[in-house]
Amino acid sequence: MCDRRSFLRTTTLGAAGLTVAFTRLARAGAPARELHLALLSDTHVPGDRENGHRGMNPWENLRSAVPQVVAARPDGAVVCGDVARLEGRPEDYVELRALLEPVAAVAPVYVGLGNHDDRDNFRKAFPTPPGALAPVKARHVTVVEHPALRVIVLDSLLYVNQVAGLLGQAQRAWLEAALPGFADRPVVLFAHHPPTDADGDLLDGDRLLALCRANRQVKAVFHGHAHVWSVGHREGLPIVSLPALGYNFDDAQPVGWVDARFRSDGAALTLRAVAGNRADDGKAAQLEWS
């Protein structure tokens, strides 16, 4: 069993940790009943600022989105993997960190890892990430505490620049041990790869969903990887596919981020499209859970 106290510690990245903000709210007599997060995914930031794909420039797309995120004044931001262009090179993370500095100046930035990331290079660029890091060897797993719910950002990076992802036995064992102790409030999971049975998705996705079924406090799973904006369900569990910010694979898809407001009984998810198909920019999807 994991020592829960060993990972419920908060560090910061150029911004005050969420714990500090919530303490101030409580002292002011205004308990935080909503967690406001900016959700980004598949930024694919390159070391070469001109490197793009499908006529789109990921570096420019993130630079365009950052002022919107800052103006939204979220409590934090989650970047759901594939933050680097293709191979997770050191220069990719240098550019990523510089682009995210305006966000990190106003809110913690929680970064998940995907198949185009390199764990060692990421850690060198982000040596003191915010949130409570779970004690899972060779994985970057973050727990974010909030009075309304908990957010867990998982690590599905298996091989750099190969498509499929895997949580792995150690990460699943930690999650299985930790979730029963998190039953006092809703839990929302983030992982780069979707929990489907496609060869290029999360190879142990069925086992993740089994853990969700066994722990009904898990209310939703968010993922990237598909470069698709959609809200669906698996056996009643909301599964949210975040839009890519770097570029889309299909002209019908938006390129952008999601302004999310989580409550203990659900969430409002508003698309902020900066490129691609912008027809649904500003439209909100509602999630409800009991």
PDB file of C-alpha atoms in Angstrom:
ATOM      1  CA  MET A   1       0.000   0.000   0.000  1.00  0.00           C
ATOM      2  CA  CYS A   2       1.177   3.551  -0.695  1.00  0.00           C
ATOM      3  CA  ASP A   3       1.696   6.075   2.085  1.00  0.00           C
ATOM      4  CA  ARG A   4      -0.911   8.678   1.147  1.00  0.00           C
ATOM      5  CA  ARG A   5       0.899  11.389   3.061  1.00  0.00           C
ATOM      6  CA  SER A   6       4.022  10.812   0.971  1.00  0.00           C
ATOM      7  CA  PHE A   7       2.426  12.352  -2.113  1.00  0.00           C
ATOM      8  CA  LEU A   8      -0.007  14.875  -0.688  1.00  0.00           C
ATOM      9  CA  ARG A   9       2.586  17.636  -0.754  1.00  0.00           C
ATOM     10  CA  THR A  10       2.413  20.696  -2.979  1.00  0.00           C
ATOM     11  CA  THR A  11       5.271  22.297  -4.889  1.00  0.00           C
ATOM     12  CA  THR A  12       5.143  25.206  -7.307  1.00  0.00           C
ATOM     13  CA  LEU A  13       6.277  26.268 -10.805  1.00  0.00           C
ATOM     14  CA  GLY A  14       6.584  30.029 -10.895  1.00  0.00           C
ATOM     15  CA  ALA A  15       3.154  30.498  -9.300  1.00  0.00           C
ATOM     16  CA  ALA A  16       1.385  30.028  -5.998  1.00  0.00           C
ATOM     17  CA  GLY A  17       0.166  26.475  -5.417  1.00  0.00           C
ATOM     18  CA  LEU A  18      -3.550  25.799  -5.338  1.00  0.00           C
ATOM     19  CA  THR A  19      -3.390  24.927  -1.645  1.00  0.00           C
ATOM     20  CA  VAL A  20      -2.354  28.491  -0.799  1.00  0.00           C
ATOM     21  CA  ALA A  21      -5.174  29.979  -2.862  1.00  0.00           C
ATOM     22  CA  PHE A  22      -7.784  27.748  -1.253  1.00  0.00           C
ATOM     23  CA  THR A  23      -6.539  28.591   2.243  1.00  0.00           C
ATOM     24  CA  ARG A  24      -6.953  32.285   1.508  1.00  0.00           C
ATOM     25  CA  LEU A  25     -10.497  31.730   0.250  1.00  0.00           C
ATOM     26  CA  ALA A  26     -11.407  29.764   3.350  1.00  0.00           C
ATOM     27  CA  ARG A  27     -10.016  32.477   5.632  1.00  0.00           C
ATOM     28  CA  ALA A  28     -12.050  35.039   3.735  1.00  0.00           C
ATOM     29  CA  GLY A  29     -15.192  33.026   4.448  1.00  0.00           C
ATOM     30  CA  ALA A  30     -15.696  32.147   0.764  1.00  0.00           C
ATOM     31  CA  PRO A  31     -15.134  28.389   0.304  1.00  0.00           C
ATOM     32  CA  ALA A  32     -14.044  27.420  -3.206  1.00  0.00           C
ATOM     33  CA  ARG A  33     -16.913  25.344  -4.642  1.00  0.00           C
ATOM     34  CA  GLU A  34     -15.682  25.505  -8.226  1.00  0.00           C
ATOM     35  CA  LEU A  35     -12.350  24.559  -9.751  1.00  0.00           C
ATOM     36  CA  HIS A  36     -11.660  26.615 -12.864  1.00  0.00           C
ATOM     37  CA  LEU A  37      -9.096  24.959 -15.161  1.00  0.00           C
ATOM     38  CA  ALA A  38      -7.736  25.713 -18.610  1.00  0.00           C
ATOM     39  CA  LEU A  39      -7.405  22.398 -20.462  1.00  0.00           C
ATOM     40  CA  LEU A  40      -4.803  22.143 -23.209  1.00  0.00           C
ATOM     41  CA  SER A  41      -3.525  19.112 -25.089  1.00  0.00           C
ATOM     42  CA  ASP A  42      -1.240  18.083 -27.932  1.00  0.00           C
ATOM     43  CA  THR A  43       0.588  21.389 -28.092  1.00  0.00           C
ATOM     44  CA  HIS A  44       3.460  19.750 -30.042  1.00  0.00           C
ATOM     45  CA  VAL A  45       5.740  22.722 -29.412  1.00  0.00           C
ATOM     46  CA  PRO A  46       8.970  22.487 -31.448  1.00  0.00           C
ATOM     47  CA  GLY A  47      12.414  23.853 -30.695  1.00  0.00           C
ATOM     48  CA  ASP A  48      12.315  25.298 -34.208  1.00  0.00           C
ATOM     49  CA  ARG A  49       9.559  27.901 -34.117  1.00  0.00           C
ATOM     50  CA  GLU A  50       8.879  27.459 -37.843  1.00  0.00           C
ATOM     51  CA  ASN A  51       8.299  23.703 -37.617  1.00  0.00           C
ATOM     52  CA  GLY A  52       4.685  22.896 -38.388  1.00  0.00           C
ATOM     53  CA  HIS A  53       2.297  20.320 -39.775  1.00  0.00           C
ATOM     54  CA  ARG A  54      -0.691  20.475 -42.145  1.00  0.00           C
ATOM     55  CA  GLY A  55      -0.037  24.159 -42.726  1.00  0.00           C
ATOM     56  CA  MET A  56      -0.292  24.969 -39.014  1.00  0.00           C
ATOM     57  CA  ASN A  57       2.343  26.300 -36.653  1.00  0.00           C
ATOM     58  CA  PRO A  58       2.100  24.784 -33.138  1.00  0.00           C
ATOM     59  CA  TRP A  59       4.417  27.409 -31.637  1.00  0.00           C
ATOM     60  CA  GLU A  60       2.214  30.217 -32.939  1.00  0.00           C
ATOM     61  CA  ASN A  61      -0.980  28.435 -31.876  1.00  0.00           C
ATOM     62  CA  LEU A  62       0.175  28.176 -28.270  1.00  0.00           C
ATOM     63  CA  ARG A  63       1.378  31.769 -28.317  1.00  0.00           C
ATOM     64  CA  SER A  64      -2.103  32.802 -29.518  1.00  0.00           C
ATOM     65  CA  ALA A  65      -3.865  30.751 -26.848  1.00  0.00           C
ATOM     66  CA  VAL A  66      -1.775  31.901 -23.879  1.00  0.00           C
ATOM     67  CA  PRO A  67      -3.273  35.435 -23.632  1.00  0.00           C
ATOM     68  CA  GLN A  68      -6.752  33.893 -23.715  1.00  0.00           C
ATOM     69  CA  VAL A  69      -5.841  31.521 -20.883  1.00  0.00           C
ATOM     70  CA  VAL A  70      -4.316  34.330 -18.828  1.00  0.00           C
ATOM     71  CA  ALA A  71      -7.372  36.525 -19.395  1.00  0.00           C
ATOM     72  CA  ALA A  72      -9.637  33.704 -18.201  1.00  0.00           C
ATOM     73  CA  ARG A  73      -7.811  33.765 -14.813  1.00  0.00           C
ATOM     74  CA  PRO A  74      -8.143  30.028 -14.120  1.00  0.00           C
ATOM     75  CA  ASP A  75      -7.136  28.381 -10.853  1.00  0.00           C
ATOM     76  CA  GLY A  76      -4.771  26.194 -12.852  1.00  0.00           C
ATOM     77  CA  ALA A  77      -4.026  24.729 -16.270  1.00  0.00           C
ATOM     78  CA  VAL A  78      -3.657  21.093 -17.351  1.00  0.00           C
ATOM     79  CA  VAL A  79      -1.659  20.238 -20.471  1.00  0.00           C
ATOM     80  CA  CYS A  80      -2.685  16.704 -21.383  1.00  0.00           C
ATOM     81  CA  GLY A  81       0.399  15.292 -23.097  1.00  0.00           C
ATOM     82  CA  ASP A  82       2.291  15.484 -26.361  1.00  0.00           C
ATOM     83  CA  VAL A  83       3.552  18.848 -25.238  1.00  0.00           C
ATOM     84  CA  ALA A  84       6.678  18.494 -27.407  1.00  0.00           C
ATOM     85  CA  ARG A  85       6.768  18.306 -31.173  1.00  0.00           C
ATOM     86  CA  LEU A  86       7.762  14.679 -31.918  1.00  0.00           C
ATOM     87  CA  GLU A  87      10.714  13.345 -29.908  1.00  0.00           C
ATOM     88  CA  GLY A  88      10.626  15.446 -26.752  1.00  0.00           C
ATOM     89  CA  ARG A  89      13.920  17.178 -27.439  1.00  0.00           C
ATOM     90  CA  PRO A  90      15.407  19.531 -24.833  1.00  0.00           C
ATOM     91  CA  GLU A  91      14.897  22.553 -27.057  1.00  0.00           C
ATOM     92  CA  ASP A  92      11.183  21.724 -27.386  1.00  0.00           C
ATOM     93  CA  TYR A  93      10.728  22.041 -23.627  1.00  0.00           C
ATOM     94  CA  VAL A  94      12.752  25.249 -23.514  1.00  0.00           C
ATOM     95  CA  GLU A  95      10.286  26.810 -25.950  1.00  0.00           C
ATOM     96  CA  LEU A  96       7.298  25.272 -24.159  1.00  0.00           C
ATOM     97  CA  ARG A  97       8.355  26.634 -20.787  1.00  0.00           C
ATOM     98  CA  ALA A  98       8.940  30.114 -22.202  1.00  0.00           C
ATOM     99  CA  LEU A  99       5.529  30.133 -23.890  1.00  0.00           C
ATOM    100  CA  LEU A 100       3.786  28.967 -20.708  1.00  0.00           C
ATOM    101  CA  GLU A 101       5.505  31.472 -18.393  1.00  0.00           C
ATOM    102  CA  PRO A 102       2.639  34.025 -18.583  1.00  0.00           C
ATOM    103  CA  VAL A 103       0.216  31.285 -17.515  1.00  0.00           C
ATOM    104  CA  ALA A 104       2.536  29.991 -14.782  1.00  0.00           C
ATOM    105  CA  ALA A 105       2.787  33.550 -13.456  1.00  0.00           C
ATOM    106  CA  VAL A 106      -0.941  33.521 -12.599  1.00  0.00           C
ATOM    107  CA  ALA A 107      -1.751  29.828 -12.010  1.00  0.00           C
ATOM    108  CA  PRO A 108      -0.067  26.431 -11.612  1.00  0.00           C
ATOM    109  CA  VAL A 109       0.489  24.510 -14.848  1.00  0.00           C
ATOM    110  CA  TYR A 110       0.133  20.721 -14.536  1.00  0.00           C
ATOM    111  CA  VAL A 111       1.753  18.871 -17.424  1.00  0.00           C
ATOM    112  CA  GLY A 112       0.952  15.290 -18.412  1.00  0.00           C
ATOM    113  CA  LEU A 113       3.153  13.264 -20.738  1.00  0.00           C
ATOM    114  CA  GLY A 114       2.293  11.570 -24.029  1.00  0.00           C
ATOM    115  CA  ASN A 115       3.989   9.523 -26.696  1.00  0.00           C
ATOM    116  CA  HIS A 116       5.823  12.494 -28.225  1.00  0.00           C
ATOM    117  CA  ASP A 117       7.406  13.445 -24.902  1.00  0.00           C
ATOM    118  CA  ASP A 118      10.685  12.441 -23.276  1.00  0.00           C
ATOM    119  CA  ARG A 119      10.393  12.055 -19.513  1.00  0.00           C
ATOM    120  CA  ASP A 120      14.027  12.888 -18.696  1.00  0.00           C
ATOM    121  CA  ASN A 121      14.129  15.972 -20.926  1.00  0.00           C
ATOM    122  CA  PHE A 122      10.822  17.171 -19.498  1.00  0.00           C
ATOM    123  CA  ARG A 123      12.070  16.828 -15.931  1.00  0.00           C
ATOM    124  CA  LYS A 124      15.218  18.798 -16.715  1.00  0.00           C
ATOM    125  CA  ALA A 125      13.130  21.675 -18.088  1.00  0.00           C
ATOM    126  CA  PHE A 126      10.493  21.454 -15.327  1.00  0.00           C
ATOM    127  CA  PRO A 127      12.434  20.337 -12.220  1.00  0.00           C
ATOM    128  CA  THR A 128       9.842  21.561  -9.687  1.00  0.00           C
ATOM    129  CA  PRO A 129       6.393  20.945 -11.194  1.00  0.00           C
ATOM    130  CA  PRO A 130       3.304  21.985  -9.222  1.00  0.00           C
ATOM    131  CA  GLY A 131       0.881  19.633  -7.553  1.00  0.00           C
ATOM    132  CA  ALA A 132       1.549  16.566  -5.399  1.00  0.00           C
ATOM    133  CA  LEU A 133       3.675  14.015  -7.225  1.00  0.00           C
ATOM    134  CA  ALA A 134       2.594  10.425  -6.667  1.00  0.00           C
ATOM    135  CA  PRO A 135       5.317   7.919  -5.686  1.00  0.00           C
ATOM    136  CA  VAL A 136       5.221   5.922  -8.917  1.00  0.00           C
ATOM    137  CA  LYS A 137       8.693   4.985 -10.137  1.00  0.00           C
ATOM    138  CA  ALA A 138       9.658   6.282 -13.593  1.00  0.00           C
ATOM    139  CA  ARG A 139       6.295   8.023 -14.067  1.00  0.00           C
ATOM    140  CA  HIS A 140       5.115  11.621 -13.745  1.00  0.00           C
ATOM    141  CA  VAL A 141       1.755  11.457 -11.926  1.00  0.00           C
ATOM    142  CA  THR A 142       0.223  14.549 -10.331  1.00  0.00           C
ATOM    143  CA  VAL A 143      -2.584  14.893  -7.779  1.00  0.00           C
ATOM    144  CA  VAL A 144      -4.383  18.237  -7.495  1.00  0.00           C
ATOM    145  CA  GLU A 145      -6.455  18.738  -4.337  1.00  0.00           C
ATOM    146  CA  HIS A 146      -9.531  20.971  -4.296  1.00  0.00           C
ATOM    147  CA  PRO A 147     -12.530  21.210  -1.929  1.00  0.00           C
ATOM    148  CA  ALA A 148     -14.939  20.265  -4.745  1.00  0.00           C
ATOM    149  CA  LEU A 149     -12.980  17.406  -6.335  1.00  0.00           C
ATOM    150  CA  ARG A 150      -9.568  15.870  -6.986  1.00  0.00           C
ATOM    151  CA  VAL A 151      -7.751  15.873 -10.297  1.00  0.00           C
ATOM    152  CA  ILE A 152      -5.228  13.158 -11.132  1.00  0.00           C
ATOM    153  CA  VAL A 153      -2.977  13.646 -14.167  1.00  0.00           C
ATOM    154  CA  LEU A 154      -1.661  10.237 -15.210  1.00  0.00           C
ATOM    155  CA  ASP A 155       1.392   9.346 -17.325  1.00  0.00           C
ATOM    156  CA  SER A 156       0.694   7.153 -20.378  1.00  0.00           C
ATOM    157  CA  LEU A 157       4.085   7.605 -22.079  1.00  0.00           C
ATOM    158  CA  LEU A 158       5.383   4.173 -23.132  1.00  0.00           C
ATOM    159  CA  TYR A 159       7.885   4.759 -25.954  1.00  0.00           C
ATOM    160  CA  VAL A 160       8.995   8.150 -27.292  1.00  0.00           C
ATOM    161  CA  ASN A 161       7.639   8.877 -30.768  1.00  0.00           C
ATOM    162  CA  GLN A 162       5.691   5.595 -30.931  1.00  0.00           C
ATOM    163  CA  VAL A 163       1.922   5.778 -31.034  1.00  0.00           C
ATOM    164  CA  ALA A 164       0.534   3.516 -28.294  1.00  0.00           C
ATOM    165  CA  GLY A 165       0.450   4.356 -24.585  1.00  0.00           C
ATOM    166  CA  LEU A 166       0.469   2.376 -21.345  1.00  0.00           C
ATOM    167  CA  LEU A 167      -0.118   3.248 -17.705  1.00  0.00           C
ATOM    168  CA  GLY A 168       1.689   0.103 -16.602  1.00  0.00           C
ATOM    169  CA  GLN A 169       1.399  -2.129 -13.577  1.00  0.00           C
ATOM    170  CA  ALA A 170       3.072   0.226 -11.069  1.00  0.00           C
ATOM    171  CA  GLN A 171       0.863   3.186 -11.961  1.00  0.00           C
ATOM    172  CA  ARG A 172      -2.301   1.084 -11.970  1.00  0.00           C
ATOM    173  CA  ALA A 173      -1.339  -0.433  -8.592  1.00  0.00           C
ATOM    174  CA  TRP A 174      -0.819   3.030  -7.125  1.00  0.00           C
ATOM    175  CA  LEU A 175      -4.158   4.197  -8.519  1.00  0.00           C
ATOM    176  CA  GLU A 176      -5.940   1.097  -7.193  1.00  0.00           C
ATOM    177  CA  ALA A 177      -4.469   1.691  -3.732  1.00  0.00           C
ATOM    178  CA  ALA A 178      -5.076   5.459  -3.721  1.00  0.00           C
ATOM    179  CA  LEU A 179      -8.626   5.708  -5.057  1.00  0.00           C
ATOM    180  CA  PRO A 180     -10.435   4.200  -2.026  1.00  0.00           C
ATOM    181  CA  GLY A 181      -8.860   6.922   0.107  1.00  0.00           C
ATOM    182  CA  PHE A 182     -10.222   9.521  -2.318  1.00  0.00           C
ATOM    183  CA  ALA A 183     -13.870   8.541  -1.851  1.00  0.00           C
ATOM    184  CA  ASP A 184     -14.768  11.725   0.033  1.00  0.00           C
ATOM    185  CA  ARG A 185     -15.202  13.747  -3.165  1.00  0.00           C
ATOM    186  CA  PRO A 186     -15.352  13.306  -6.959  1.00  0.00           C
ATOM    187  CA  VAL A 187     -12.194  12.372  -8.866  1.00  0.00           C
ATOM    188  CA  VAL A 188     -11.438  13.387 -12.461  1.00  0.00           C
ATOM    189  CA  LEU A 189      -8.666  11.596 -14.364  1.00  0.00           C
ATOM    190  CA  PHE A 190      -6.479  12.938 -17.160  1.00  0.00           C
ATOM    191  CA  ALA A 191      -4.352  10.701 -19.390  1.00  0.00           C
ATOM    192  CA  HIS A 192      -2.918  11.476 -22.792  1.00  0.00           C
ATOM    193  CA  HIS A 193      -4.121   8.284 -24.483  1.00  0.00           C
ATOM    194  CA  PRO A 194      -7.823   7.429 -24.756  1.00  0.00           C
ATOM    195  CA  PRO A 195      -9.025   4.280 -22.935  1.00  0.00           C
ATOM    196  CA  THR A 196     -10.161   2.507 -26.102  1.00  0.00           C
ATOM    197  CA  ASP A 197      -9.106  -0.755 -27.739  1.00  0.00           C
ATOM    198  CA  ALA A 198      -7.398   0.759 -30.794  1.00  0.00           C
ATOM    199  CA  ASP A 199      -3.791  -0.386 -31.229  1.00  0.00           C
ATOM    200  CA  GLY A 200      -2.466   3.172 -30.982  1.00  0.00           C
ATOM    201  CA  ASP A 201      -4.413   4.139 -27.867  1.00  0.00           C
ATOM    202  CA  LEU A 202      -4.106   3.181 -24.184  1.00  0.00           C
ATOM    203  CA  LEU A 203      -3.092  -0.490 -24.192  1.00  0.00           C
ATOM    204  CA  ASP A 204      -4.373  -1.009 -20.649  1.00  0.00           C
ATOM    205  CA  GLY A 205      -7.434   1.190 -21.126  1.00  0.00           C
ATOM    206  CA  ASP A 206      -9.832  -1.622 -20.197  1.00  0.00           C
ATOM    207  CA  ARG A 207      -8.019  -2.061 -16.878  1.00  0.00           C
ATOM    208  CA  LEU A 208      -8.236   1.668 -16.228  1.00  0.00           C
ATOM    209  CA  LEU A 209     -11.985   1.600 -16.894  1.00  0.00           C
ATOM    210  CA  ALA A 210     -12.319  -1.377 -14.560  1.00  0.00           C
ATOM    211  CA  LEU A 211     -10.713   0.698 -11.811  1.00  0.00           C
ATOM    212  CA  CYS A 212     -13.179   3.476 -12.569  1.00  0.00           C
ATOM    213  CA  ARG A 213     -16.110   1.074 -12.317  1.00  0.00           C
ATOM    214  CA  ALA A 214     -14.831  -0.192  -8.971  1.00  0.00           C
ATOM    215  CA  ASN A 215     -14.442   3.374  -7.656  1.00  0.00           C
ATOM    216  CA  ARG A 216     -17.566   5.325  -8.467  1.00  0.00           C
ATOM    217  CA  GLN A 217     -16.019   8.526  -7.151  1.00  0.00           C
ATOM    218  CA  VAL A 218     -14.196   8.656 -10.521  1.00  0.00           C
ATOM    219  CA  LYS A 219     -16.615  10.829 -12.479  1.00  0.00           C
ATOM    220  CA  ALA A 220     -14.851  11.468 -15.803  1.00  0.00           C
ATOM    221  CA  VAL A 221     -11.779  10.648 -17.873  1.00  0.00           C
ATOM    222  CA  PHE A 222     -10.177  13.327 -20.063  1.00  0.00           C
ATOM    223  CA  HIS A 223      -7.647  12.521 -22.784  1.00  0.00           C
ATOM    224  CA  GLY A 224      -5.829  13.944 -25.791  1.00  0.00           C
ATOM    225  CA  HIS A 225      -3.990  12.039 -28.544  1.00  0.00           C
ATOM    226  CA  ALA A 226      -6.916  11.843 -30.982  1.00  0.00           C
ATOM    227  CA  HIS A 227      -6.816  15.552 -31.935  1.00  0.00           C
ATOM    228  CA  VAL A 228     -10.611  15.469 -31.685  1.00  0.00           C
ATOM    229  CA  TRP A 229     -13.001  17.554 -29.565  1.00  0.00           C
ATOM    230  CA  SER A 230     -15.794  15.326 -28.309  1.00  0.00           C
ATOM    231  CA  VAL A 231     -17.764  14.433 -25.191  1.00  0.00           C
ATOM    232  CA  GLY A 232     -18.928  10.818 -24.983  1.00  0.00           C
ATOM    233  CA  HIS A 233     -19.626   8.076 -22.445  1.00  0.00           C
ATOM    234  CA  ARG A 234     -18.486   4.540 -21.709  1.00  0.00           C
ATOM    235  CA  GLU A 235     -20.892   2.625 -19.492  1.00  0.00           C
ATOM    236  CA  GLY A 236     -22.192   5.930 -18.158  1.00  0.00           C
ATOM    237  CA  LEU A 237     -18.718   7.355 -17.473  1.00  0.00           C
ATOM    238  CA  PRO A 238     -18.023  10.639 -19.314  1.00  0.00           C
ATOM    239  CA  ILE A 239     -15.028  10.342 -21.651  1.00  0.00           C
ATOM    240  CA  VAL A 240     -13.835  13.719 -22.953  1.00  0.00           C
ATOM    241  CA  SER A 241     -11.461  14.031 -25.898  1.00  0.00           C
ATOM    242  CA  LEU A 242      -9.665  17.367 -25.794  1.00  0.00           C
ATOM    243  CA  PRO A 243      -8.920  19.277 -28.999  1.00  0.00           C
ATOM    244  CA  ALA A 244      -5.318  19.538 -30.091  1.00  0.00           C
ATOM    245  CA  LEU A 245      -3.699  22.946 -29.854  1.00  0.00           C
ATOM    246  CA  GLY A 246      -0.780  22.181 -32.164  1.00  0.00           C
ATOM    247  CA  TYR A 247      -2.737  21.088 -35.245  1.00  0.00           C
ATOM    248  CA  ASN A 248      -5.721  18.963 -36.220  1.00  0.00           C
ATOM    249  CA  PHE A 249      -5.761  15.773 -38.293  1.00  0.00           C
ATOM    250  CA  ASP A 250      -9.091  16.636 -39.896  1.00  0.00           C
ATOM    251  CA  ASP A 251     -10.258  20.007 -41.229  1.00  0.00           C
ATOM    252  CA  ALA A 252     -13.601  19.476 -39.485  1.00  0.00           C
ATOM    253  CA  GLN A 253     -11.891  19.613 -36.074  1.00  0.00           C
ATOM    254  CA  PRO A 254     -11.059  22.758 -34.070  1.00  0.00           C
ATOM    255  CA  VAL A 255      -7.583  23.653 -32.872  1.00  0.00           C
ATOM    256  CA  GLY A 256      -7.717  25.185 -29.435  1.00  0.00           C
ATOM    257  CA  TRP A 257      -8.258  24.658 -25.718  1.00  0.00           C
ATOM    258  CA  VAL A 258     -11.132  24.179 -23.274  1.00  0.00           C
ATOM    259  CA  ASP A 259     -12.205  26.513 -20.477  1.00  0.00           C
ATOM    260  CA  ALA A 260     -13.482  24.121 -17.796  1.00  0.00           C
ATOM    261  CA  ARG A 261     -15.379  24.863 -14.607  1.00  0.00           C
ATOM    262  CA  PHE A 262     -15.656  21.830 -12.344  1.00  0.00           C
ATOM    263  CA  ARG A 263     -18.135  21.501  -9.504  1.00  0.00           C
ATOM    264  CA  SER A 264     -18.813  18.629  -7.160  1.00  0.00           C
ATOM    265  CA  ASP A 265     -21.827  17.661  -9.310  1.00  0.00           C
ATOM    266  CA  GLY A 266     -20.470  18.224 -12.826  1.00  0.00           C
ATOM    267  CA  ALA A 267     -18.603  20.538 -15.162  1.00  0.00           C
ATOM    268  CA  ALA A 268     -19.104  23.136 -17.874  1.00  0.00           C
ATOM    269  CA  LEU A 269     -16.663  22.813 -20.783  1.00  0.00           C
ATOM    270  CA  THR A 270     -16.347  25.737 -23.200  1.00  0.00           C
ATOM    271  CA  LEU A 271     -14.368  25.391 -26.429  1.00  0.00           C
ATOM    272  CA  ARG A 272     -11.889  28.146 -27.265  1.00  0.00           C
ATOM    273  CA  ALA A 273     -10.832  27.587 -30.869  1.00  0.00           C
ATOM    274  CA  VAL A 274      -7.817  29.493 -32.188  1.00  0.00           C
ATOM    275  CA  ALA A 275      -7.539  27.763 -35.581  1.00  0.00           C
ATOM    276  CA  GLY A 276      -9.000  24.935 -37.634  1.00  0.00           C
ATOM    277  CA  ASN A 277     -12.789  24.669 -37.617  1.00  0.00           C
ATOM    278  CA  ARG A 278     -13.932  27.510 -35.354  1.00  0.00           C
ATOM    279  CA  ALA A 279     -17.666  27.033 -35.851  1.00  0.00           C
ATOM    280  CA  ASP A 280     -18.169  25.863 -32.273  1.00  0.00           C
ATOM    281  CA  ASP A 281     -15.912  28.439 -30.640  1.00  0.00           C
ATOM    282  CA  GLY A 282     -17.541  29.605 -27.414  1.00  0.00           C
ATOM    283  CA  LYS A 283     -20.021  26.731 -27.247  1.00  0.00           C
ATOM    284  CA  ALA A 284     -20.278  24.827 -23.969  1.00  0.00           C
ATOM    285  CA  ALA A 285     -20.852  21.164 -23.152  1.00  0.00           C
ATOM    286  CA  GLN A 286     -22.271  20.166 -19.781  1.00  0.00           C
ATOM    287  CA  LEU A 287     -21.260  17.173 -17.692  1.00  0.00           C
ATOM    288  CA  GLU A 288     -23.385  16.018 -14.784  1.00  0.00           C
ATOM    289  CA  TRP A 289     -22.685  13.368 -12.171  1.00  0.00           C
ATOM    290  CA  SER A 290     -24.071  12.414  -8.793  1.00  0.00           C
TER     291      SER A 290
END
